[in-house]
Structures are given as C-alpha cells and as structure tokens.
mmCIF file of C-alpha atoms in Angstrom:
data_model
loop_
_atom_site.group_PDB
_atom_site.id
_atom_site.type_symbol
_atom_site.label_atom_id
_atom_site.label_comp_id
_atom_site.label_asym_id
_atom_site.label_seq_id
_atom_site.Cartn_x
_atom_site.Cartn_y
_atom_site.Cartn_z
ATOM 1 C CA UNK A 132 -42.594 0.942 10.719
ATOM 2 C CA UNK A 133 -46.146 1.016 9.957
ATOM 3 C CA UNK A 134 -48.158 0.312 6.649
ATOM 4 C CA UNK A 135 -51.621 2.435 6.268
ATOM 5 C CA UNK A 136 -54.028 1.832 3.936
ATOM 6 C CA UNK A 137 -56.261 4.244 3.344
ATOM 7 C CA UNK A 138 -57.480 6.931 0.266
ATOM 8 C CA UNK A 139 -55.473 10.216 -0.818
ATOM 9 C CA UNK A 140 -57.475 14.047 -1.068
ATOM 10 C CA UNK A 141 -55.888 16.279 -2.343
ATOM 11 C CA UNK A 142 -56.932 20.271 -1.295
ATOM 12 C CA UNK A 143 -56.219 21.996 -4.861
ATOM 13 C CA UNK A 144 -56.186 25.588 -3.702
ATOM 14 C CA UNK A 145 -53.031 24.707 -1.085
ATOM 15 C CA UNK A 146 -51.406 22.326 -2.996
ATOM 16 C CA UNK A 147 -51.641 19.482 0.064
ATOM 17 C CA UNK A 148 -52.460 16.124 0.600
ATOM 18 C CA UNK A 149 -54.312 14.414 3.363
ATOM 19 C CA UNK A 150 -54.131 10.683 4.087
ATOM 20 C CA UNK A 151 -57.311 9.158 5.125
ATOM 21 C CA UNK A 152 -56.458 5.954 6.791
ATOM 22 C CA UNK A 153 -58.705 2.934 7.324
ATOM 23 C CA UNK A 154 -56.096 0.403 8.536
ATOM 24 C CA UNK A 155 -52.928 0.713 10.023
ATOM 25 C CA UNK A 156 -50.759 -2.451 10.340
ATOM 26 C CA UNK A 157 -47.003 -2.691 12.122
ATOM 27 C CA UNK A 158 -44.269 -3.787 9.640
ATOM 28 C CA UNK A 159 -40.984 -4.806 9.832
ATOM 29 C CA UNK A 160 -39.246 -4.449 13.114
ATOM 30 C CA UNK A 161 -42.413 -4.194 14.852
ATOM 31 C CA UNK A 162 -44.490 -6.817 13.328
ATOM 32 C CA UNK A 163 -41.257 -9.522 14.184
ATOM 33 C CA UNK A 164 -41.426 -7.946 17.790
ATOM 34 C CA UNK A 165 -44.686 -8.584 17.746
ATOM 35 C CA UNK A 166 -44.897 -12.087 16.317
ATOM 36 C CA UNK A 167 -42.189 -12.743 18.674
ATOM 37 C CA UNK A 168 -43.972 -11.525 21.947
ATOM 38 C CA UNK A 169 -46.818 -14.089 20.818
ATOM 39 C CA UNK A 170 -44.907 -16.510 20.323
ATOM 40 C CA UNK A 171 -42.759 -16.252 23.374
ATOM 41 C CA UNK A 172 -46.167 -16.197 25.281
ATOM 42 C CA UNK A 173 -47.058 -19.219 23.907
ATOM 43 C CA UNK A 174 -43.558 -21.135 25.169
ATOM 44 C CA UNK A 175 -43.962 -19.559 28.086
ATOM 45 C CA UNK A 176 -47.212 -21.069 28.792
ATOM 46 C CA UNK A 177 -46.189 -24.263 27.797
ATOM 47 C CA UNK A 178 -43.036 -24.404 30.181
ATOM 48 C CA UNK A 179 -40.430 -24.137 27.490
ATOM 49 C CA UNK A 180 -38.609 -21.750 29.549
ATOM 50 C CA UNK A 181 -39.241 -23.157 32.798
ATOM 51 C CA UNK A 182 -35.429 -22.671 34.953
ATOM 52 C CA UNK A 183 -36.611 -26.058 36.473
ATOM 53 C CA UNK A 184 -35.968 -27.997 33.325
ATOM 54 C CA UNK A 185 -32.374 -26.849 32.415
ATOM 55 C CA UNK A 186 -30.256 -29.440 33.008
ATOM 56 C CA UNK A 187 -26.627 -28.602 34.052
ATOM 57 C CA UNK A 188 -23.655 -28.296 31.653
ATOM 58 C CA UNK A 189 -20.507 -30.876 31.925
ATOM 59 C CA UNK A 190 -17.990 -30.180 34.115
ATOM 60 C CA UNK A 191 -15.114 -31.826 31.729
ATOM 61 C CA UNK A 192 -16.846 -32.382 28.153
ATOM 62 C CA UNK A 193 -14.891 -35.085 26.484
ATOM 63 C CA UNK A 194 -16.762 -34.261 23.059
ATOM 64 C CA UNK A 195 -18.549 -31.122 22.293
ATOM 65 C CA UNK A 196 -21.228 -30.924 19.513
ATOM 66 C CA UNK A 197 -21.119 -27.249 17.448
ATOM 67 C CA UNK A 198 -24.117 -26.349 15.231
ATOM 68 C CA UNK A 199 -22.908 -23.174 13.309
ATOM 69 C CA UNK A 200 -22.028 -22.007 10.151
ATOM 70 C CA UNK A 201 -18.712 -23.355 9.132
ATOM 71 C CA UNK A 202 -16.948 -20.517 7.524
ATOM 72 C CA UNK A 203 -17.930 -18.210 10.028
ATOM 73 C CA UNK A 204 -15.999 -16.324 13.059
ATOM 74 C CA UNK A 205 -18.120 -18.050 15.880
ATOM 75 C CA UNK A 206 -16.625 -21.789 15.031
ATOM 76 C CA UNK A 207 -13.235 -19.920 15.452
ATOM 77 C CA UNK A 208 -13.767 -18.730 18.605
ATOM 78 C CA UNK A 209 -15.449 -21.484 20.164
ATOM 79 C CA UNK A 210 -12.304 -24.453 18.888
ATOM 80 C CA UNK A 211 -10.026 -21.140 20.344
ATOM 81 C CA UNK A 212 -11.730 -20.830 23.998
ATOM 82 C CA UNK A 213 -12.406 -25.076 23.997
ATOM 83 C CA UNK A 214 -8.767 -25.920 23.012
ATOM 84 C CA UNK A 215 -7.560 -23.105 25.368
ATOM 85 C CA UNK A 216 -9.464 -24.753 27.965
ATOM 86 C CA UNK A 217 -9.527 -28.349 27.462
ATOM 87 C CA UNK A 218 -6.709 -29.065 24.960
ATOM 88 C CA UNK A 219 -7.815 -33.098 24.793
ATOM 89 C CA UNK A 220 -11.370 -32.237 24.406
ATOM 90 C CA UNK A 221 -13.083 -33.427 20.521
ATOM 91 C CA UNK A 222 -15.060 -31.059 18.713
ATOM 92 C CA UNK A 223 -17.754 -32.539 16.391
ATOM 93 C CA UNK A 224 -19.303 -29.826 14.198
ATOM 94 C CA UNK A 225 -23.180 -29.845 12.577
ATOM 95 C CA UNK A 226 -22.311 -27.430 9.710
ATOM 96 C CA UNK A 227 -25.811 -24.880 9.806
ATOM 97 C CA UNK A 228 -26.540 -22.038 7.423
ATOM 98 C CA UNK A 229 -27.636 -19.290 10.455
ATOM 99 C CA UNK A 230 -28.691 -16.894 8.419
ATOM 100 C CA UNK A 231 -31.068 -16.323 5.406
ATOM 101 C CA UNK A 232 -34.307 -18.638 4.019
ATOM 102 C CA UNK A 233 -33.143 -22.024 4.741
ATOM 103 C CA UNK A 234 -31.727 -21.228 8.168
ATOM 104 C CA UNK A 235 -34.885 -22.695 10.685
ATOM 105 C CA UNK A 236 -34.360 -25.686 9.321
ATOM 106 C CA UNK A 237 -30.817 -25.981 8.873
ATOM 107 C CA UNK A 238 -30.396 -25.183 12.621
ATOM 108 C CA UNK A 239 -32.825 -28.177 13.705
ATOM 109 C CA UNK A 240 -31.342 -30.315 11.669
ATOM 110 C CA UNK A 241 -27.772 -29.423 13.208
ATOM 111 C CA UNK A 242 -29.156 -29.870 16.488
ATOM 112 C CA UNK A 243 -31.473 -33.192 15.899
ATOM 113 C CA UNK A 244 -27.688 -34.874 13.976
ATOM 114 C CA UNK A 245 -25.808 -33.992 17.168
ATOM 115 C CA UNK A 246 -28.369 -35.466 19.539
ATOM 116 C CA UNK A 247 -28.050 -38.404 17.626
ATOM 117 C CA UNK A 248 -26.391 -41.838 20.050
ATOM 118 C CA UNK A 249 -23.822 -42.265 17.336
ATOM 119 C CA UNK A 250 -21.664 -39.105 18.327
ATOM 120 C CA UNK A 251 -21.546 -39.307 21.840
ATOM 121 C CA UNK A 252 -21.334 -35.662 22.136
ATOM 122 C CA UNK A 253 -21.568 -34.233 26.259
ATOM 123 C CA UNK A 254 -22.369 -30.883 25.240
ATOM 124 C CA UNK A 255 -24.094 -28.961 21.976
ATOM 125 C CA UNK A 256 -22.880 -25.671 21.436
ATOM 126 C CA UNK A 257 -25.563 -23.807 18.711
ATOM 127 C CA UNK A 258 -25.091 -20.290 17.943
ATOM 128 C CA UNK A 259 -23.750 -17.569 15.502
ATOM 129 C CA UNK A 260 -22.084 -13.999 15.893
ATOM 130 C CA UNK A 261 -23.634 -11.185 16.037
ATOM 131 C CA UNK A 262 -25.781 -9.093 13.143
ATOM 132 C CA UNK A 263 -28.662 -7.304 12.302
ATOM 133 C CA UNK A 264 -32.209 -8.089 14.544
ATOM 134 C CA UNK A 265 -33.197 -9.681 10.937
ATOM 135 C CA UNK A 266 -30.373 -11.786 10.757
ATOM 136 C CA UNK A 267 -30.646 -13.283 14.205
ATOM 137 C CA UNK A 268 -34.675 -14.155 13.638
ATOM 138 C CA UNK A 269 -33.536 -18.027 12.816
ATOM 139 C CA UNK A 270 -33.223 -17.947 16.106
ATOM 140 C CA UNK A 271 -36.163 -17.025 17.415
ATOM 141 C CA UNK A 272 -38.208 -19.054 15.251
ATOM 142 C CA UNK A 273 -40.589 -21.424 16.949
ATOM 143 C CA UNK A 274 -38.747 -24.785 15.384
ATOM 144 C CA UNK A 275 -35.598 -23.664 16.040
ATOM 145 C CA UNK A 276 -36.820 -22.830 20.044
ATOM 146 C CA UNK A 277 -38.750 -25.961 20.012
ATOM 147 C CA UNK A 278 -35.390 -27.903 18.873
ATOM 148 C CA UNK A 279 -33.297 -26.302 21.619
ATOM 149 C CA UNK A 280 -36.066 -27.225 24.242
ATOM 150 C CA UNK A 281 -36.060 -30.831 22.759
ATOM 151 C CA UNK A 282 -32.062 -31.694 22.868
ATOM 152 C CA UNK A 283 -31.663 -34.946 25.032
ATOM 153 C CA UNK A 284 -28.022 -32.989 25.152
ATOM 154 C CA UNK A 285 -27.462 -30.372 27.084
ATOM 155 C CA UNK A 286 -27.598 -27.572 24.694
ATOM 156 C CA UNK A 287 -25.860 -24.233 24.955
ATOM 157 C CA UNK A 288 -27.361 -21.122 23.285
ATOM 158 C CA UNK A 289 -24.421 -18.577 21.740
ATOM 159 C CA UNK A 290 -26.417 -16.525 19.519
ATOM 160 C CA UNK A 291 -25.201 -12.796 19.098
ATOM 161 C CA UNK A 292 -23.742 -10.431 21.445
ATOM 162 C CA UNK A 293 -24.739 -10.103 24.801
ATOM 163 C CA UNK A 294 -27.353 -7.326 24.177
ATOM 164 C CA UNK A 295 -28.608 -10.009 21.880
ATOM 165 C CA UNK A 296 -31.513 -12.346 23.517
ATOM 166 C CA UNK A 297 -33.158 -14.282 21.215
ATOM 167 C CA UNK A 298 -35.762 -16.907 22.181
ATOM 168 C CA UNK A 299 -33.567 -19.887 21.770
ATOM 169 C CA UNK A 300 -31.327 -18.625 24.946
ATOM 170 C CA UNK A 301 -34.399 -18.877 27.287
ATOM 171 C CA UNK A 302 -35.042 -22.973 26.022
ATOM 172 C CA UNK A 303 -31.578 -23.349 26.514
ATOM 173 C CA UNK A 304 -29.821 -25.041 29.372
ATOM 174 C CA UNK A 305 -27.068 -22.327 29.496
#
C-alpha cells in the first residue's frame, strides 16, 4: 500500500480526474517491511545474529521456561511435545500477551522473569502460533529482539509457522 499526497484536477468536458502527486509514502505492509529491513540491518551490524554466539540447547532440560500467552494453543502444544518427550521434565510458564499494544513489553518482561536465578530454568521457550504478518510484529520489534539476544538462558524462538521468520528467530539460540 502506498499513501500519495498530492492535489485533484478535474477535466470538466470528460468527466475525469487526474491525481497530481507530490509525495508518495509506503504504508502498511510495506512501511513494517521496511522498518523491519532497517532495523534488521542495524542487528546485523551489531552482531545480534552472529551463528557464533548461539549457545547450544540442553540435551535433558530438567526445567523449561515458556513465555506465551496462557490461554492460547502454543502452551498446549509445547506441555504436549515436552511431556511426550520428557515426562519428569517441569514447565515454568511467563504468562505474555503476544499480540496487540502491550505485547513488546509483555514479551521482555516474560523473558527478563525467566532469566531470573530464582527459577532455575535450562531452557526458555518464547513464542506464539501463527497469524496475520500484523499480529506477529511483537516479534520483530527491536526490544523484544534485543531481549532474545540478551537471555543468559538459552532461549528458543517458536513464533508462527514455519513460513513465518520473524527477527526474534535470528537472535535466538535455536
């Protein structure tokens, strides 16, 4: 989408209009891609992304951190596939709203809880199903990147489908 500013003529005798544009701006869709592309330049220069960074992932997590939305369909599946796997293992979940205006910052503060000593969580887990581009966007904001780069756990990035690649699943360590 596109926005153009501009002035309106109108030619009387056919009954048309012409547009005379003096700006033209992307919106929606392509202003996000766009902000995103800077943005992922930026990281990029900074070595937020760097493969040499990722740590590896626990073999046999005793406790697993999960920052997600509680009521929604990812938690199930991830306690299904854990349990299935590792029937002793303890989940610990950061309850995040993934979606909407508060979402950034619920997600760092999911992931800065679980990093905390107290918990002794091996692993985070941070992620949502899939959805719209729009509702994915929490996830490639620059605090919620920045928080995956910065988890003294290793951090897992489940975010979407897997045509889905937001920004926080190139900070992540898996």
């Amino acid at each position: 989408s596109v926005l153009a500013l501009g002035s309106l003529s109108v030619f009387e005798k056919r009954g048309s209009y012409q547009l005379i544009i003096q700006q033209l701006r992307l919106e929606g869709v392509g202003e996000l891609l766009k902000r995103i592309e800077q943005l992922k330049k930026k990281l990029l220069a900074e070595g937020i992304f760097d493969p040499v960074r990722k740590r590896r992932i626990p073999f046999l997590p005793r406790r697993i951190g999960v920052a997600t939305s509680p009521t929604g369909a990812a938690l199930r599946d991830i306690i299904k596939v854990a349990m299935h796997r590792y029937p002793n293992i303890e989940i610990l979940l950061a309850p995040a709203r993934v979606q909407g205006r508060d979402a950034e910052a619920s997600i760092v503060r999911a992931i800065e809880e679980l990093n905390r000593p107290q918990w002794e969580v091996d692993v985070i887990i941070c992620g949502r199903g899939g959805g719209s581009f729009e509702d994915l966007m929490p996830f490639n904001e620059e605090a919620v990147v920045r928080a995956f780069y910065n988890s003294r756990v290793p951090i897992i990035s489940a975010v979407g489908h897997q045509i889905d690649h937001p920004l926080c699943d190139d900070a992540a360590d898996y």
